[in-house]
mmCIF file of C-alpha atoms and ligand atoms in Angstrom:
data_model
loop_
_atom_site.group_PDB
_atom_site.id
_atom_site.type_symbol
_atom_site.label_atom_id
_atom_site.label_comp_id
_atom_site.label_asym_id
_atom_site.label_seq_id
_atom_site.Cartn_x
_atom_site.Cartn_y
_atom_site.Cartn_z
ATOM 1 C CA MET A 4 83.808 45.907 23.287
ATOM 2 C CA LYS A 5 84.591 42.251 23.577
ATOM 3 C CA TYR A 6 84.253 40.838 27.064
ATOM 4 C CA ASP A 7 86.358 37.978 28.325
ATOM 5 C CA VAL A 8 83.418 36.292 30.034
ATOM 6 C CA ILE A 9 79.728 37.100 29.672
ATOM 7 C CA ILE A 10 77.837 35.769 32.669
ATOM 8 C CA ILE A 11 74.095 35.329 32.220
ATOM 9 C CA GLY A 12 72.316 35.574 35.556
ATOM 10 C CA ALA A 13 73.185 37.493 38.725
ATOM 11 C CA GLY A 14 72.283 35.000 41.426
ATOM 12 C CA THR A 15 74.793 33.462 43.808
ATOM 13 C CA ALA A 16 76.435 31.393 41.035
ATOM 14 C CA GLY A 17 76.686 34.270 38.556
ATOM 15 C CA LEU A 18 77.976 36.845 41.046
ATOM 16 C CA THR A 19 80.514 34.411 42.503
ATOM 17 C CA ALA A 20 81.707 33.728 38.951
ATOM 18 C CA ALA A 21 82.063 37.487 38.383
ATOM 19 C CA ILE A 22 84.215 37.835 41.518
ATOM 20 C CA TYR A 23 86.567 35.088 40.330
ATOM 21 C CA VAL A 24 86.755 36.416 36.738
ATOM 22 C CA GLN A 25 87.620 39.919 37.939
ATOM 23 C CA ARG A 26 90.154 38.661 40.433
ATOM 24 C CA ALA A 27 91.828 36.712 37.605
ATOM 25 C CA GLY A 28 92.338 40.000 35.749
ATOM 26 C CA LYS A 29 89.663 39.396 33.121
ATOM 27 C CA GLN A 30 86.565 41.450 32.342
ATOM 28 C CA ALA A 31 83.148 40.050 33.189
ATOM 29 C CA LEU A 32 79.845 41.380 31.909
ATOM 30 C CA VAL A 33 76.882 40.175 33.949
ATOM 31 C CA LEU A 34 73.474 40.295 32.275
ATOM 32 C CA GLU A 35 70.379 39.917 34.435
ATOM 33 C CA GLY A 36 66.750 40.408 33.409
ATOM 34 C CA ALA A 37 65.452 40.885 36.946
ATOM 35 C CA THR A 38 67.095 42.481 39.934
ATOM 36 C CA TYR A 39 70.398 40.948 41.078
ATOM 37 C CA GLY A 40 70.324 38.187 43.662
ATOM 38 C CA GLY A 41 68.276 35.342 42.196
ATOM 39 C CA GLN A 42 65.886 33.243 44.252
ATOM 40 C CA ILE A 43 67.669 33.619 47.574
ATOM 41 C CA VAL A 44 66.955 37.345 47.659
ATOM 42 C CA ASN A 45 63.477 36.518 49.000
ATOM 43 C CA SER A 46 64.708 34.288 51.825
ATOM 44 C CA PRO A 47 64.241 36.049 55.153
ATOM 45 C CA GLU A 48 66.938 33.961 56.769
ATOM 46 C CA ILE A 49 69.916 31.917 55.584
ATOM 47 C CA ALA A 50 71.231 29.667 58.320
ATOM 48 C CA ASN A 51 73.208 27.091 56.345
ATOM 49 C CA TYR A 52 75.885 29.116 54.578
ATOM 50 C CA PRO A 53 79.275 28.543 56.195
ATOM 51 C CA GLY A 54 80.554 31.547 58.090
ATOM 52 C CA PHE A 55 77.165 33.153 58.660
ATOM 53 C CA LYS A 56 75.081 32.091 61.625
ATOM 54 C CA ASN A 57 72.175 34.070 60.299
ATOM 55 C CA ILE A 58 71.909 36.490 57.387
ATOM 56 C CA SER A 59 68.951 37.540 55.213
ATOM 57 C CA GLY A 60 68.952 36.620 51.518
ATOM 58 C CA PHE A 61 68.897 40.289 50.582
ATOM 59 C CA GLU A 62 71.893 41.141 52.792
ATOM 60 C CA PHE A 63 73.792 38.161 51.403
ATOM 61 C CA VAL A 64 73.279 38.950 47.710
ATOM 62 C CA THR A 65 73.820 42.667 48.229
ATOM 63 C CA ALA A 66 77.216 41.893 49.757
ATOM 64 C CA LEU A 67 78.005 39.626 46.794
ATOM 65 C CA TYR A 68 76.905 42.264 44.280
ATOM 66 C CA GLU A 69 78.939 44.990 45.999
ATOM 67 C CA GLN A 70 81.990 42.738 46.165
ATOM 68 C CA ALA A 71 81.803 41.923 42.434
ATOM 69 C CA SER A 72 81.120 45.577 41.518
ATOM 70 C CA ALA A 73 84.102 46.800 43.557
ATOM 71 C CA LEU A 74 86.284 44.381 41.593
ATOM 72 C CA GLY A 75 85.128 45.932 38.295
ATOM 73 C CA MET A 76 82.286 43.657 37.175
ATOM 74 C CA GLU A 77 80.121 45.308 34.534
ATOM 75 C CA PHE A 78 76.418 44.768 35.187
ATOM 76 C CA LYS A 79 73.503 45.366 32.826
ATOM 77 C CA ASN A 80 69.874 44.893 33.710
ATOM 78 C CA GLU A 81 68.864 43.237 30.415
ATOM 79 C CA THR A 82 67.114 40.006 29.523
ATOM 80 C CA VAL A 83 69.095 37.637 27.297
ATOM 81 C CA THR A 84 67.118 36.191 24.405
ATOM 82 C CA GLU A 85 69.780 34.256 22.481
ATOM 83 C CA VAL A 86 73.379 33.052 22.474
ATOM 84 C CA THR A 87 75.047 32.320 19.134
ATOM 85 C CA LYS A 88 78.568 31.503 17.966
ATOM 86 C CA SER A 89 80.721 34.152 16.288
ATOM 87 C CA ASP A 90 84.118 33.903 14.594
ATOM 88 C CA GLU A 91 85.970 34.776 17.777
ATOM 89 C CA GLY A 92 83.576 33.664 20.495
ATOM 90 C CA PHE A 93 79.901 34.225 21.172
ATOM 91 C CA ILE A 94 77.251 36.862 20.555
ATOM 92 C CA VAL A 95 74.838 37.315 23.435
ATOM 93 C CA THR A 96 71.652 39.079 22.374
ATOM 94 C CA THR A 97 69.420 40.845 24.882
ATOM 95 C CA THR A 98 66.127 42.678 24.477
ATOM 96 C CA VAL A 99 68.259 45.854 24.317
ATOM 97 C CA ASP A 100 71.578 45.112 22.567
ATOM 98 C CA LYS A 101 74.141 42.531 21.440
ATOM 99 C CA TYR A 102 77.407 41.771 23.272
ATOM 100 C CA GLU A 103 80.460 39.823 22.197
ATOM 101 C CA GLY A 104 82.208 37.532 24.633
ATOM 102 C CA ALA A 105 85.148 35.184 24.320
ATOM 103 C CA SER A 106 83.287 32.820 26.659
ATOM 104 C CA VAL A 107 79.880 32.540 28.302
ATOM 105 C CA ILE A 108 78.671 31.261 31.667
ATOM 106 C CA ILE A 109 74.990 30.327 31.887
ATOM 107 C CA ALA A 110 73.919 30.918 35.492
ATOM 108 C CA THR A 111 70.240 31.672 35.114
ATOM 109 C CA GLY A 112 68.995 29.479 37.942
ATOM 110 C CA ALA A 113 65.430 28.266 38.052
ATOM 111 C CA LYS A 114 61.984 29.703 38.643
ATOM 112 C CA ARG A 115 58.993 28.399 40.579
ATOM 113 C CA ARG A 116 57.034 25.520 39.012
ATOM 114 C CA LYS A 117 53.300 25.976 38.626
ATOM 115 C CA LEU A 118 50.806 23.570 40.131
ATOM 116 C CA ASN A 119 48.856 23.555 36.857
ATOM 117 C CA VAL A 120 45.371 23.342 38.307
ATOM 118 C CA PRO A 121 42.186 25.213 37.352
ATOM 119 C CA GLY A 122 42.014 28.585 39.113
ATOM 120 C CA GLU A 123 45.787 28.966 39.519
ATOM 121 C CA ASP A 124 46.124 31.578 36.777
ATOM 122 C CA GLU A 125 42.731 33.152 37.432
ATOM 123 C CA PHE A 126 43.583 33.943 41.062
ATOM 124 C CA ALA A 127 47.252 34.829 40.556
ATOM 125 C CA GLY A 128 47.625 38.075 42.505
ATOM 126 C CA ALA A 129 44.143 37.600 43.967
ATOM 127 C CA GLY A 130 44.978 34.894 46.465
ATOM 128 C CA VAL A 131 47.554 32.799 44.606
ATOM 129 C CA SER A 132 51.235 33.643 45.092
ATOM 130 C CA TYR A 133 54.624 32.052 44.435
ATOM 131 C CA CYS A 134 56.542 34.157 46.957
ATOM 132 C CA ALA A 135 55.620 34.093 50.627
ATOM 133 C CA THR A 136 58.194 36.671 51.626
ATOM 134 C CA CYS A 137 56.967 39.076 48.933
ATOM 135 C CA ASP A 138 53.227 38.673 49.483
ATOM 136 C CA GLY A 139 52.874 37.109 52.938
ATOM 137 C CA MET A 140 52.100 40.438 54.614
ATOM 138 C CA PHE A 141 48.876 40.736 52.579
ATOM 139 C CA TYR A 142 47.602 37.716 54.505
ATOM 140 C CA ARG A 143 48.264 38.960 58.021
ATOM 141 C CA LYS A 144 45.708 37.326 60.366
ATOM 142 C CA LYS A 145 44.225 35.374 57.408
ATOM 143 C CA LYS A 146 43.936 31.707 56.486
ATOM 144 C CA THR A 147 46.629 30.463 54.145
ATOM 145 C CA ALA A 148 47.788 27.250 52.507
ATOM 146 C CA ILE A 149 51.237 26.406 51.236
ATOM 147 C CA CYS A 150 51.549 23.657 48.603
ATOM 148 C CA GLY A 151 54.715 21.567 48.536
ATOM 149 C CA GLY A 152 56.944 19.482 50.762
ATOM 150 C CA GLY A 153 60.449 20.799 50.055
ATOM 151 C CA ASN A 154 62.599 23.346 51.863
ATOM 152 C CA THR A 155 60.964 26.271 50.107
ATOM 153 C CA ALA A 156 57.486 25.222 51.248
ATOM 154 C CA LEU A 157 58.650 24.577 54.818
ATOM 155 C CA ASP A 158 60.619 27.844 55.048
ATOM 156 C CA ASP A 159 57.648 29.723 53.603
ATOM 157 C CA ALA A 160 55.350 28.050 56.143
ATOM 158 C CA VAL A 161 57.584 29.182 59.016
ATOM 159 C CA PHE A 162 57.508 32.736 57.660
ATOM 160 C CA LEU A 163 53.726 32.762 57.157
ATOM 161 C CA SER A 164 53.039 31.202 60.560
ATOM 162 C CA ASN A 165 54.434 34.342 62.195
ATOM 163 C CA TYR A 166 51.742 36.544 60.636
ATOM 164 C CA CYS A 167 48.798 34.464 59.469
ATOM 165 C CA GLU A 168 45.864 33.164 61.453
ATOM 166 C CA SER A 169 46.587 29.707 60.094
ATOM 167 C CA VAL A 170 48.898 27.970 57.644
ATOM 168 C CA THR A 171 48.006 24.591 56.174
ATOM 169 C CA ILE A 172 50.813 22.723 54.483
ATOM 170 C CA VAL A 173 49.262 20.835 51.579
ATOM 171 C CA HIS A 174 51.464 18.054 50.244
ATOM 172 C CA ARG A 175 50.989 15.123 47.867
ATOM 173 C CA ARG A 176 52.844 12.670 50.151
ATOM 174 C CA ASP A 177 53.248 11.989 53.864
ATOM 175 C CA GLY A 178 57.029 12.333 53.673
ATOM 176 C CA PHE A 179 58.766 15.684 53.320
ATOM 177 C CA ARG A 180 61.936 16.558 51.441
ATOM 178 C CA GLY A 181 62.519 19.645 53.559
ATOM 179 C CA GLU A 182 64.824 19.743 56.587
ATOM 180 C CA PRO A 183 63.569 17.671 59.558
ATOM 181 C CA SER A 184 64.412 20.474 62.005
ATOM 182 C CA THR A 185 62.154 22.912 60.140
ATOM 183 C CA LEU A 186 59.414 20.299 60.025
ATOM 184 C CA GLU A 187 59.755 19.772 63.754
ATOM 185 C CA LEU A 188 59.466 23.498 64.380
ATOM 186 C CA LEU A 189 56.325 23.658 62.235
ATOM 187 C CA ARG A 190 54.739 20.700 64.035
ATOM 188 C CA SER A 191 55.184 22.565 67.309
ATOM 189 C CA LYS A 192 53.233 25.605 66.126
ATOM 190 C CA GLU A 193 49.543 25.772 67.004
ATOM 191 C CA ASN A 194 48.500 27.693 63.901
ATOM 192 C CA VAL A 195 50.215 25.282 61.478
ATOM 193 C CA HIS A 196 48.216 22.334 60.110
ATOM 194 C CA PHE A 197 49.115 19.516 57.732
ATOM 195 C CA LEU A 198 47.021 18.171 54.880
ATOM 196 C CA THR A 199 49.072 15.366 53.365
ATOM 197 C CA ASP A 200 48.546 12.622 50.823
ATOM 198 C CA VAL A 201 46.243 14.805 48.769
ATOM 199 C CA THR A 202 46.074 16.096 45.216
ATOM 200 C CA VAL A 203 45.015 19.691 44.731
ATOM 201 C CA ASP A 204 42.192 19.633 42.157
ATOM 202 C CA SER A 205 41.346 23.305 41.829
ATOM 203 C CA LEU A 206 41.466 26.740 43.398
ATOM 204 C CA THR A 207 38.108 28.517 43.474
ATOM 205 C CA GLY A 208 36.451 31.734 44.615
ATOM 206 C CA GLU A 209 34.378 34.698 43.508
ATOM 207 C CA GLY A 210 36.709 37.435 42.260
ATOM 208 C CA LYS A 211 39.322 36.341 44.787
ATOM 209 C CA LEU A 212 40.460 32.978 46.084
ATOM 210 C CA SER A 213 38.360 31.404 48.836
ATOM 211 C CA ALA A 214 38.923 27.628 48.601
ATOM 212 C CA LEU A 215 41.492 24.973 47.808
ATOM 213 C CA ASN A 216 39.760 21.808 46.613
ATOM 214 C CA TYR A 217 41.495 18.456 46.905
ATOM 215 C CA THR A 218 41.203 14.675 46.722
ATOM 216 C CA ASP A 219 42.463 12.493 49.588
ATOM 217 C CA HIS A 220 44.659 9.722 48.145
ATOM 218 C CA LYS A 221 43.871 7.162 50.865
ATOM 219 C CA THR A 222 40.071 7.523 50.991
ATOM 220 C CA GLY A 223 39.413 8.953 47.529
ATOM 221 C CA GLU A 224 37.188 11.531 49.210
ATOM 222 C CA LYS A 225 37.016 15.084 47.961
ATOM 223 C CA GLY A 226 37.459 17.979 50.366
ATOM 224 C CA SER A 227 37.661 21.732 50.418
ATOM 225 C CA LEU A 228 39.843 23.989 52.547
ATOM 226 C CA ALA A 229 38.737 27.583 53.130
ATOM 227 C CA VAL A 230 41.707 29.872 52.390
ATOM 228 C CA ASP A 231 42.355 33.532 51.706
ATOM 229 C CA GLY A 232 45.770 32.856 50.256
ATOM 230 C CA CYS A 233 47.499 29.908 48.599
ATOM 231 C CA PHE A 234 51.273 29.902 48.235
ATOM 232 C CA ILE A 235 52.707 27.491 45.696
ATOM 233 C CA ALA A 236 56.169 26.018 46.337
ATOM 234 C CA VAL A 237 56.266 22.799 44.330
ATOM 235 C CA GLY A 238 59.779 23.020 42.988
ATOM 236 C CA GLN A 239 61.449 24.778 40.182
ATOM 237 C CA VAL A 240 62.003 24.800 36.431
ATOM 238 C CA PRO A 241 65.322 25.938 34.964
ATOM 239 C CA ASP A 242 65.449 29.213 33.074
ATOM 240 C CA THR A 243 67.212 27.839 30.014
ATOM 241 C CA GLU A 244 64.741 28.062 27.123
ATOM 242 C CA PHE A 245 66.823 30.772 25.422
ATOM 243 C CA VAL A 246 69.919 28.511 25.141
ATOM 244 C CA LYS A 247 68.176 25.338 23.985
ATOM 245 C CA ASP A 248 69.479 25.804 20.413
ATOM 246 C CA ILE A 249 73.138 26.133 21.399
ATOM 247 C CA VAL A 250 73.831 23.840 24.381
ATOM 248 C CA GLU A 251 72.557 20.406 25.298
ATOM 249 C CA LEU A 252 69.719 20.320 27.859
ATOM 250 C CA ASP A 253 68.271 17.303 29.656
ATOM 251 C CA SER A 254 64.595 16.364 29.350
ATOM 252 C CA ALA A 255 63.686 18.680 32.253
ATOM 253 C CA GLY A 256 65.506 21.609 30.642
ATOM 254 C CA TYR A 257 68.658 21.640 32.825
ATOM 255 C CA VAL A 258 71.945 22.422 31.050
ATOM 256 C CA ILE A 259 73.888 19.178 30.913
ATOM 257 C CA ALA A 260 77.224 19.512 32.723
ATOM 258 C CA PHE A 261 79.207 17.642 35.341
ATOM 259 C CA GLU A 262 81.078 19.100 38.313
ATOM 260 C CA ASP A 263 83.539 20.784 35.915
ATOM 261 C CA CYS A 264 80.651 23.040 34.764
ATOM 262 C CA ARG A 265 81.547 22.515 31.080
ATOM 263 C CA THR A 266 78.709 22.236 28.565
ATOM 264 C CA ASN A 267 78.955 20.334 25.284
ATOM 265 C CA ILE A 268 80.111 23.567 23.601
ATOM 266 C CA PRO A 269 83.731 24.609 24.284
ATOM 267 C CA GLY A 270 83.708 28.134 25.704
ATOM 268 C CA ILE A 271 80.220 27.875 27.212
ATOM 269 C CA PHE A 272 80.088 26.962 30.895
ATOM 270 C CA THR A 273 77.192 26.688 33.318
ATOM 271 C CA ALA A 274 76.810 27.216 37.054
ATOM 272 C CA GLY A 275 74.194 26.904 39.763
ATOM 273 C CA ASP A 276 70.627 25.621 39.810
ATOM 274 C CA CYS A 277 70.200 25.640 36.012
ATOM 275 C CA ARG A 278 72.674 22.783 35.487
ATOM 276 C CA THR A 279 72.221 19.057 36.012
ATOM 277 C CA LYS A 280 73.184 18.252 39.614
ATOM 278 C CA THR A 281 71.814 16.562 42.678
ATOM 279 C CA VAL A 282 72.339 19.184 45.372
ATOM 280 C CA ARG A 283 70.976 22.674 44.753
ATOM 281 C CA GLN A 284 72.106 24.839 47.630
ATOM 282 C CA LEU A 285 73.687 28.262 48.029
ATOM 283 C CA THR A 286 76.984 26.584 48.811
ATOM 284 C CA THR A 287 76.903 24.512 45.617
ATOM 285 C CA ALA A 288 75.864 27.572 43.567
ATOM 286 C CA ALA A 289 78.887 29.462 44.904
ATOM 287 C CA ALA A 290 81.103 26.428 44.237
ATOM 288 C CA ASP A 291 79.820 26.206 40.660
ATOM 289 C CA GLY A 292 80.413 29.913 40.123
ATOM 290 C CA THR A 293 84.027 29.415 41.167
ATOM 291 C CA VAL A 294 84.593 26.350 38.991
ATOM 292 C CA ALA A 295 82.894 27.832 35.920
ATOM 293 C CA ALA A 296 84.764 31.140 36.252
ATOM 294 C CA LEU A 297 88.182 29.518 36.559
ATOM 295 C CA ALA A 298 87.412 27.233 33.609
ATOM 296 C CA ALA A 299 86.287 30.229 31.534
ATOM 297 C CA VAL A 300 89.395 32.223 32.501
ATOM 298 C CA ASP A 301 91.561 29.277 31.491
ATOM 299 C CA TYR A 302 89.662 29.013 28.179
ATOM 300 C CA VAL A 303 90.187 32.670 27.240
ATOM 301 C CA LYS A 304 93.840 33.057 28.317
HETATM 302 P P1 NAP B 12 61.975 20.665 45.849
HETATM 303 O O1 NAP B 12 62.951 20.355 46.914
HETATM 304 O O2 NAP B 12 62.134 20.061 44.503
HETATM 305 O O3 NAP B 12 60.536 20.295 46.432
HETATM 306 C C1 NAP B 12 59.397 20.420 45.633
HETATM 307 C C2 NAP B 12 58.222 19.871 46.414
HETATM 308 O O4 NAP B 12 57.055 20.067 45.620
HETATM 309 C C3 NAP B 12 58.350 18.379 46.693
HETATM 310 O O5 NAP B 12 57.894 18.111 47.995
HETATM 311 C C4 NAP B 12 57.453 17.747 45.642
HETATM 312 O O6 NAP B 12 56.798 16.600 46.101
HETATM 313 C C5 NAP B 12 56.412 18.811 45.419
HETATM 314 N N1 NAP B 12 55.897 18.792 44.042
HETATM 315 C C6 NAP B 12 56.608 18.793 42.884
HETATM 316 N N2 NAP B 12 55.788 18.815 41.823
HETATM 317 C C7 NAP B 12 54.538 18.820 42.320
HETATM 318 C C8 NAP B 12 53.267 18.823 41.727
HETATM 319 N N3 NAP B 12 53.105 18.872 40.396
HETATM 320 N N4 NAP B 12 52.188 18.814 42.538
HETATM 321 C C9 NAP B 12 52.328 18.803 43.882
HETATM 322 N N5 NAP B 12 53.507 18.793 44.514
HETATM 323 C C10 NAP B 12 54.616 18.800 43.723
HETATM 324 O O7 NAP B 12 61.889 22.266 45.552
HETATM 325 P P2 NAP B 12 62.145 23.518 46.528
HETATM 326 O O8 NAP B 12 61.506 23.322 47.846
HETATM 327 O O9 NAP B 12 61.767 24.704 45.721
HETATM 328 O O10 NAP B 12 63.708 23.520 46.748
HETATM 329 C C11 NAP B 12 64.572 23.563 45.597
HETATM 330 C C12 NAP B 12 66.016 23.388 46.056
HETATM 331 O O11 NAP B 12 66.422 24.531 46.822
HETATM 332 C C13 NAP B 12 66.178 22.170 46.983
HETATM 333 O O12 NAP B 12 67.422 21.596 46.746
HETATM 334 C C14 NAP B 12 66.120 22.768 48.348
HETATM 335 O O13 NAP B 12 66.767 21.990 49.325
HETATM 336 C C15 NAP B 12 66.820 24.103 48.117
HETATM 337 N N6 NAP B 12 66.375 25.073 49.131
HETATM 338 C C16 NAP B 12 67.073 25.118 50.288
HETATM 339 C C17 NAP B 12 66.676 25.982 51.303
HETATM 340 C C18 NAP B 12 67.442 25.979 52.576
HETATM 341 O O14 NAP B 12 68.470 25.323 52.644
HETATM 342 N N7 NAP B 12 66.979 26.664 53.609
HETATM 343 C C19 NAP B 12 65.551 26.805 51.140
HETATM 344 C C20 NAP B 12 64.843 26.722 49.943
HETATM 345 C C21 NAP B 12 65.261 25.837 48.945
HETATM 346 P P3 NAP B 12 57.570 15.198 46.311
HETATM 347 O O15 NAP B 12 58.381 15.388 47.552
HETATM 348 O O16 NAP B 12 56.481 14.226 46.443
HETATM 349 O O17 NAP B 12 58.391 15.014 45.080
#
């Protein structure tokens, strides 16, 4: 079967695109290697999406998924490995099958960046984690560190501070990118500490993580922080490797597109965190999904 629009990725951008494609009377196939929802599925609380005072990430994406499914979206839990051109459109290859689409929307989002320090891989799952909401409970009443200074790190710190004995926010600068109100909340908590202007040198332990070793930028002194768990939230890398041979990416791997969500290849669109943009929020992911879907629908009509 040939689909009108094949959407790669079932996060907020991809599922919003599916809703708009279906509502335009076209058939969308959504391909997703992991579970639906994307990164926001792990957020315990969303408080900045218009219309919702407070909703969990899981509730939000489940509602999106159900809405798109009710409209007739086809969903397959398969990982896409390649997109190529065909005579009439595009062939999207997964680890399971091949699908033909008249157009494609790349909405694969981004995944957590690694810190790239000795010990990070060795202690992954034994003290090192990239998801506080998934693994935080293992560190109930324990000492934890969270590396990073963006919204993810600050939100994760708030979450961990409710369960852990202590949370130390380890950041390479004094200034934080994350929301000032979250920072203020964290500064008011007795079990939250700040270790700023440092570089993490290594993560060490015997069988499991026990220390985060760092260098202080101002003094040049080396220090060590005793921790049971270290959560890494130092940004993201786009999940676009599989399309690097068909669409133009920037040097960081983001699909190059402006607000019209059009790539350099007619018929291939992109939406959400995997495209070049300055503001990566749920609201902008949903906006991209809308724009990309309507552009794709217009392309295939
Ligand atoms: P981010 O905003 O890019 O922040 C990454 C943080 O990691 C920065 O503080 C950065 O330091 C630091 N960092 C980067 N590379 C590093 C390295 N190699 N070593 C040490 N530190 C490093 O990423 P994010 O927090 O994952 O957020 C991604 C996007 O999602 C943002 O737009 C964010 O606003 C959004 N988001 C929003 C919410 C919300 O609205 N509640 C929640 C989560 C995420 P510097 O500051 O020095 O560059």
